[in-house]
């Protein structure tokens, strides 16, 4: 039985969380520049590149989850709490996959190529369709707002478990201190 997430799972969790917030905030960067300013294109290039990085890291995280599994939830959790936990995690994973994939479609519908930090590009396999692109953009933005709301719920639940229930749920995803690994100090 696994009692904690692996160091790789923990690192991916926190890196992905940071990237989600960073990519979201980056999308507001264009508002600081007038239309046609080259910095607006740079901001979207970074948004797309980090979005693709996010997609790759989420796929790696899913692979690790399938290979290693996850720690059991505390036995003190009710069936409703367990169901809510599973639903939120499923929603987060679905959105972490869907949002970047919708973003890829949006980029191509705008007639742009995908670029991953200039290391490689993928030209659009579809005709540009700005009308459809606007609808897809709305879906992309809705997904981004939904993932932030779900992530806030996830964080609030983790803090509730840590501060109120004191059942170790949050500790499973926190880095271990070296003194925690010595016998007798982990509990």
PDB file of C-alpha atoms in Angstrom:
ATOM      1  CA  UNK A   1       0.000   0.000   0.000  1.00  0.00           C
ATOM      2  CA  UNK A   2       1.382   3.396  -0.999  1.00  0.00           C
ATOM      3  CA  UNK A   3       1.198   6.062   1.717  1.00  0.00           C
ATOM      4  CA  UNK A   4       2.600   9.004  -0.213  1.00  0.00           C
ATOM      5  CA  UNK A   5       3.104  10.164  -3.749  1.00  0.00           C
ATOM      6  CA  UNK A   6       6.520   9.595  -5.329  1.00  0.00           C
ATOM      7  CA  UNK A   7       8.932  12.530  -5.574  1.00  0.00           C
ATOM      8  CA  UNK A   8       8.291  12.655  -9.359  1.00  0.00           C
ATOM      9  CA  UNK A   9       4.517  12.752  -8.808  1.00  0.00           C
ATOM     10  CA  UNK A  10       4.912  15.535  -6.258  1.00  0.00           C
ATOM     11  CA  UNK A  11       7.213  17.549  -8.521  1.00  0.00           C
ATOM     12  CA  UNK A  12       4.822  17.198 -11.467  1.00  0.00           C
ATOM     13  CA  UNK A  13       1.838  18.163  -9.302  1.00  0.00           C
ATOM     14  CA  UNK A  14       3.399  21.426  -8.161  1.00  0.00           C
ATOM     15  CA  UNK A  15       4.999  22.249 -11.519  1.00  0.00           C
ATOM     16  CA  UNK A  16       1.694  21.702 -13.314  1.00  0.00           C
ATOM     17  CA  UNK A  17      -0.150  23.836 -10.749  1.00  0.00           C
ATOM     18  CA  UNK A  18       2.379  26.632 -11.268  1.00  0.00           C
ATOM     19  CA  UNK A  19       2.133  26.327 -15.056  1.00  0.00           C
ATOM     20  CA  UNK A  20      -1.676  26.448 -14.999  1.00  0.00           C
ATOM     21  CA  UNK A  21      -1.635  29.701 -13.047  1.00  0.00           C
ATOM     22  CA  UNK A  22       1.234  31.112 -15.131  1.00  0.00           C
ATOM     23  CA  UNK A  23      -0.346  30.294 -18.500  1.00  0.00           C
ATOM     24  CA  UNK A  24      -3.649  31.746 -17.302  1.00  0.00           C
ATOM     25  CA  UNK A  25      -2.015  34.985 -16.145  1.00  0.00           C
ATOM     26  CA  UNK A  26       0.069  35.185 -19.309  1.00  0.00           C
ATOM     27  CA  UNK A  27      -3.127  35.346 -21.356  1.00  0.00           C
ATOM     28  CA  UNK A  28      -3.824  38.774 -19.836  1.00  0.00           C
ATOM     29  CA  UNK A  29      -0.411  40.102 -20.865  1.00  0.00           C
ATOM     30  CA  UNK A  30      -1.556  41.275 -24.262  1.00  0.00           C
ATOM     31  CA  UNK A  31      -3.776  43.887 -22.610  1.00  0.00           C
ATOM     32  CA  UNK A  32      -0.660  45.895 -21.773  1.00  0.00           C
ATOM     33  CA  UNK A  33       0.188  46.403 -25.457  1.00  0.00           C
ATOM     34  CA  UNK A  34      -1.614  48.018 -28.369  1.00  0.00           C
ATOM     35  CA  UNK A  35      -2.896  45.881 -31.216  1.00  0.00           C
ATOM     36  CA  UNK A  36      -0.074  45.206 -33.654  1.00  0.00           C
ATOM     37  CA  UNK A  37       2.678  45.559 -31.037  1.00  0.00           C
ATOM     38  CA  UNK A  38       5.234  42.729 -31.436  1.00  0.00           C
ATOM     39  CA  UNK A  39       5.088  41.940 -27.723  1.00  0.00           C
ATOM     40  CA  UNK A  40       1.498  40.708 -28.132  1.00  0.00           C
ATOM     41  CA  UNK A  41       2.710  38.014 -30.549  1.00  0.00           C
ATOM     42  CA  UNK A  42       5.511  37.092 -28.131  1.00  0.00           C
ATOM     43  CA  UNK A  43       3.023  36.719 -25.271  1.00  0.00           C
ATOM     44  CA  UNK A  44       0.848  34.349 -27.336  1.00  0.00           C
ATOM     45  CA  UNK A  45       3.914  32.435 -28.518  1.00  0.00           C
ATOM     46  CA  UNK A  46       4.861  31.933 -24.850  1.00  0.00           C
ATOM     47  CA  UNK A  47       1.251  31.074 -23.914  1.00  0.00           C
ATOM     48  CA  UNK A  48       1.138  28.394 -26.620  1.00  0.00           C
ATOM     49  CA  UNK A  49       4.610  27.037 -25.816  1.00  0.00           C
ATOM     50  CA  UNK A  50       3.913  26.769 -22.092  1.00  0.00           C
ATOM     51  CA  UNK A  51       0.481  25.290 -22.870  1.00  0.00           C
ATOM     52  CA  UNK A  52       2.141  22.548 -24.927  1.00  0.00           C
ATOM     53  CA  UNK A  53       4.661  21.971 -22.122  1.00  0.00           C
ATOM     54  CA  UNK A  54       1.734  21.703 -19.718  1.00  0.00           C
ATOM     55  CA  UNK A  55       0.068  19.092 -21.943  1.00  0.00           C
ATOM     56  CA  UNK A  56       3.271  17.031 -22.052  1.00  0.00           C
ATOM     57  CA  UNK A  57       3.698  17.187 -18.274  1.00  0.00           C
ATOM     58  CA  UNK A  58       0.063  16.199 -17.705  1.00  0.00           C
ATOM     59  CA  UNK A  59       0.546  13.173 -19.972  1.00  0.00           C
ATOM     60  CA  UNK A  60       3.679  12.249 -17.988  1.00  0.00           C
ATOM     61  CA  UNK A  61       1.746  12.671 -14.751  1.00  0.00           C
ATOM     62  CA  UNK A  62      -1.043  10.442 -16.004  1.00  0.00           C
ATOM     63  CA  UNK A  63       1.519   7.835 -17.007  1.00  0.00           C
ATOM     64  CA  UNK A  64       3.061   7.924 -13.530  1.00  0.00           C
ATOM     65  CA  UNK A  65      -0.370   7.705 -11.942  1.00  0.00           C
ATOM     66  CA  UNK A  66      -1.191   4.620 -13.991  1.00  0.00           C
ATOM     67  CA  UNK A  67       2.203   3.026 -13.317  1.00  0.00           C
ATOM     68  CA  UNK A  68       2.588   3.842  -9.635  1.00  0.00           C
ATOM     69  CA  UNK A  69      -0.979   4.409  -8.457  1.00  0.00           C
ATOM     70  CA  UNK A  70      -2.041   6.795  -5.730  1.00  0.00           C
ATOM     71  CA  UNK A  71      -2.113   6.548  -1.948  1.00  0.00           C
ATOM     72  CA  UNK A  72      -5.367   5.365  -0.395  1.00  0.00           C
ATOM     73  CA  UNK A  73      -7.655   8.007   1.036  1.00  0.00           C
ATOM     74  CA  UNK A  74      -7.989   8.022   4.830  1.00  0.00           C
ATOM     75  CA  UNK A  75     -10.510   5.487   6.139  1.00  0.00           C
ATOM     76  CA  UNK A  76     -12.158   8.315   8.092  1.00  0.00           C
ATOM     77  CA  UNK A  77     -13.497   9.824   4.849  1.00  0.00           C
ATOM     78  CA  UNK A  78     -17.169   9.167   4.138  1.00  0.00           C
ATOM     79  CA  UNK A  79     -18.323   7.684   0.829  1.00  0.00           C
ATOM     80  CA  UNK A  80     -19.619  11.121  -0.179  1.00  0.00           C
ATOM     81  CA  UNK A  81     -16.214  12.702   0.531  1.00  0.00           C
ATOM     82  CA  UNK A  82     -14.467   9.953  -1.430  1.00  0.00           C
ATOM     83  CA  UNK A  83     -16.851  10.424  -4.347  1.00  0.00           C
ATOM     84  CA  UNK A  84     -16.316  14.193  -4.289  1.00  0.00           C
ATOM     85  CA  UNK A  85     -12.548  13.706  -4.207  1.00  0.00           C
ATOM     86  CA  UNK A  86     -12.646  11.363  -7.184  1.00  0.00           C
ATOM     87  CA  UNK A  87     -15.000  13.690  -9.111  1.00  0.00           C
ATOM     88  CA  UNK A  88     -12.775  16.732  -8.557  1.00  0.00           C
ATOM     89  CA  UNK A  89      -9.642  14.823  -9.580  1.00  0.00           C
ATOM     90  CA  UNK A  90     -11.381  13.468 -12.680  1.00  0.00           C
ATOM     91  CA  UNK A  91     -12.536  16.985 -13.561  1.00  0.00           C
ATOM     92  CA  UNK A  92      -9.053  18.415 -13.079  1.00  0.00           C
ATOM     93  CA  UNK A  93      -7.440  15.748 -15.273  1.00  0.00           C
ATOM     94  CA  UNK A  94     -10.124  16.142 -17.949  1.00  0.00           C
ATOM     95  CA  UNK A  95      -9.605  19.910 -18.031  1.00  0.00           C
ATOM     96  CA  UNK A  96      -5.791  19.641 -17.918  1.00  0.00           C
ATOM     97  CA  UNK A  97      -6.023  17.580 -21.102  1.00  0.00           C
ATOM     98  CA  UNK A  98      -8.921  19.357 -22.805  1.00  0.00           C
ATOM     99  CA  UNK A  99      -7.801  22.970 -22.364  1.00  0.00           C
ATOM    100  CA  UNK A 100      -4.434  22.601 -24.159  1.00  0.00           C
ATOM    101  CA  UNK A 101      -6.001  20.428 -26.880  1.00  0.00           C
ATOM    102  CA  UNK A 102      -8.733  23.023 -27.464  1.00  0.00           C
ATOM    103  CA  UNK A 103      -5.963  25.640 -27.489  1.00  0.00           C
ATOM    104  CA  UNK A 104      -4.197  23.715 -30.261  1.00  0.00           C
ATOM    105  CA  UNK A 105      -7.415  23.724 -32.274  1.00  0.00           C
ATOM    106  CA  UNK A 106      -7.882  27.421 -31.601  1.00  0.00           C
ATOM    107  CA  UNK A 107      -4.365  28.218 -32.787  1.00  0.00           C
ATOM    108  CA  UNK A 108      -4.923  26.319 -36.019  1.00  0.00           C
ATOM    109  CA  UNK A 109      -8.366  27.860 -36.589  1.00  0.00           C
ATOM    110  CA  UNK A 110      -6.695  31.255 -36.382  1.00  0.00           C
ATOM    111  CA  UNK A 111      -4.424  30.121 -39.210  1.00  0.00           C
ATOM    112  CA  UNK A 112      -1.312  30.008 -37.036  1.00  0.00           C
ATOM    113  CA  UNK A 113       1.268  27.263 -36.677  1.00  0.00           C
ATOM    114  CA  UNK A 114       2.048  25.740 -33.313  1.00  0.00           C
ATOM    115  CA  UNK A 115       5.505  26.547 -32.063  1.00  0.00           C
ATOM    116  CA  UNK A 116       7.116  24.978 -29.033  1.00  0.00           C
ATOM    117  CA  UNK A 117       9.624  27.598 -27.880  1.00  0.00           C
ATOM    118  CA  UNK A 118      10.921  27.731 -31.459  1.00  0.00           C
ATOM    119  CA  UNK A 119      12.281  24.185 -31.195  1.00  0.00           C
ATOM    120  CA  UNK A 120       9.690  22.830 -33.611  1.00  0.00           C
ATOM    121  CA  UNK A 121       6.545  23.984 -35.348  1.00  0.00           C
ATOM    122  CA  UNK A 122       3.433  22.164 -36.478  1.00  0.00           C
ATOM    123  CA  UNK A 123       1.558  23.824 -39.330  1.00  0.00           C
ATOM    124  CA  UNK A 124      -2.202  23.941 -39.242  1.00  0.00           C
ATOM    125  CA  UNK A 125      -3.852  20.924 -40.890  1.00  0.00           C
ATOM    126  CA  UNK A 126      -7.132  22.858 -41.228  1.00  0.00           C
ATOM    127  CA  UNK A 127      -8.294  25.962 -43.059  1.00  0.00           C
ATOM    128  CA  UNK A 128      -8.367  29.109 -40.973  1.00  0.00           C
ATOM    129  CA  UNK A 129     -11.905  29.821 -39.746  1.00  0.00           C
ATOM    130  CA  UNK A 130     -11.998  32.861 -37.505  1.00  0.00           C
ATOM    131  CA  UNK A 131     -15.757  32.558 -36.866  1.00  0.00           C
ATOM    132  CA  UNK A 132     -15.415  29.021 -35.538  1.00  0.00           C
ATOM    133  CA  UNK A 133     -12.205  30.125 -33.827  1.00  0.00           C
ATOM    134  CA  UNK A 134     -14.150  32.679 -31.746  1.00  0.00           C
ATOM    135  CA  UNK A 135     -16.476  29.930 -30.494  1.00  0.00           C
ATOM    136  CA  UNK A 136     -13.541  27.663 -29.730  1.00  0.00           C
ATOM    137  CA  UNK A 137     -11.864  30.559 -27.901  1.00  0.00           C
ATOM    138  CA  UNK A 138     -14.947  30.890 -25.690  1.00  0.00           C
ATOM    139  CA  UNK A 139     -14.720  27.168 -24.861  1.00  0.00           C
ATOM    140  CA  UNK A 140     -10.982  27.503 -24.139  1.00  0.00           C
ATOM    141  CA  UNK A 141     -11.612  30.445 -21.806  1.00  0.00           C
ATOM    142  CA  UNK A 142     -14.498  28.671 -20.070  1.00  0.00           C
ATOM    143  CA  UNK A 143     -12.257  25.667 -19.479  1.00  0.00           C
ATOM    144  CA  UNK A 144      -9.529  27.908 -18.071  1.00  0.00           C
ATOM    145  CA  UNK A 145     -11.976  29.504 -15.638  1.00  0.00           C
ATOM    146  CA  UNK A 146     -13.398  26.108 -14.671  1.00  0.00           C
ATOM    147  CA  UNK A 147      -9.990  24.634 -13.925  1.00  0.00           C
ATOM    148  CA  UNK A 148      -9.137  27.553 -11.653  1.00  0.00           C
ATOM    149  CA  UNK A 149     -12.426  27.102  -9.786  1.00  0.00           C
ATOM    150  CA  UNK A 150     -11.849  23.342  -9.428  1.00  0.00           C
ATOM    151  CA  UNK A 151      -8.228  23.902  -8.384  1.00  0.00           C
ATOM    152  CA  UNK A 152      -9.403  26.367  -5.718  1.00  0.00           C
ATOM    153  CA  UNK A 153     -11.888  23.780  -4.438  1.00  0.00           C
ATOM    154  CA  UNK A 154      -9.127  21.148  -4.490  1.00  0.00           C
ATOM    155  CA  UNK A 155      -6.763  23.430  -2.536  1.00  0.00           C
ATOM    156  CA  UNK A 156      -9.476  24.378  -0.024  1.00  0.00           C
ATOM    157  CA  UNK A 157     -10.268  20.701   0.583  1.00  0.00           C
ATOM    158  CA  UNK A 158      -6.561  19.901   1.027  1.00  0.00           C
ATOM    159  CA  UNK A 159      -6.215  22.707   3.574  1.00  0.00           C
ATOM    160  CA  UNK A 160      -9.390  21.566   5.370  1.00  0.00           C
ATOM    161  CA  UNK A 161      -7.960  18.051   5.622  1.00  0.00           C
ATOM    162  CA  UNK A 162      -4.648  19.444   6.871  1.00  0.00           C
ATOM    163  CA  UNK A 163      -5.854  22.085   9.331  1.00  0.00           C
ATOM    164  CA  UNK A 164      -9.195  20.705  10.533  1.00  0.00           C
ATOM    165  CA  UNK A 165      -9.233  16.947   9.971  1.00  0.00           C
ATOM    166  CA  UNK A 166      -5.453  16.500  10.438  1.00  0.00           C
ATOM    167  CA  UNK A 167      -5.623  13.252   8.482  1.00  0.00           C
ATOM    168  CA  UNK A 168      -2.463  13.543   6.383  1.00  0.00           C
ATOM    169  CA  UNK A 169      -4.130  14.054   2.992  1.00  0.00           C
ATOM    170  CA  UNK A 170      -2.110  17.182   2.184  1.00  0.00           C
ATOM    171  CA  UNK A 171       1.116  15.767   3.609  1.00  0.00           C
ATOM    172  CA  UNK A 172       1.042  13.015   0.952  1.00  0.00           C
ATOM    173  CA  UNK A 173       1.725  15.659  -1.716  1.00  0.00           C
ATOM    174  CA  UNK A 174       4.244  17.776   0.220  1.00  0.00           C
ATOM    175  CA  UNK A 175       8.002  17.245  -0.084  1.00  0.00           C
ATOM    176  CA  UNK A 176       9.404  15.191   2.758  1.00  0.00           C
ATOM    177  CA  UNK A 177      12.002  16.715   5.029  1.00  0.00           C
ATOM    178  CA  UNK A 178      15.140  14.649   5.536  1.00  0.00           C
ATOM    179  CA  UNK A 179      14.423  14.219   9.254  1.00  0.00           C
ATOM    180  CA  UNK A 180      10.986  12.758   8.365  1.00  0.00           C
ATOM    181  CA  UNK A 181      12.702   9.764   6.786  1.00  0.00           C
ATOM    182  CA  UNK A 182      14.391   8.627   9.984  1.00  0.00           C
ATOM    183  CA  UNK A 183      12.506   5.967  11.951  1.00  0.00           C
ATOM    184  CA  UNK A 184      10.161   7.340  14.590  1.00  0.00           C
ATOM    185  CA  UNK A 185      10.026  10.880  13.203  1.00  0.00           C
ATOM    186  CA  UNK A 186       7.577  10.414  10.340  1.00  0.00           C
ATOM    187  CA  UNK A 187       4.453  10.177  12.511  1.00  0.00           C
TER     188      UNK A 187
END
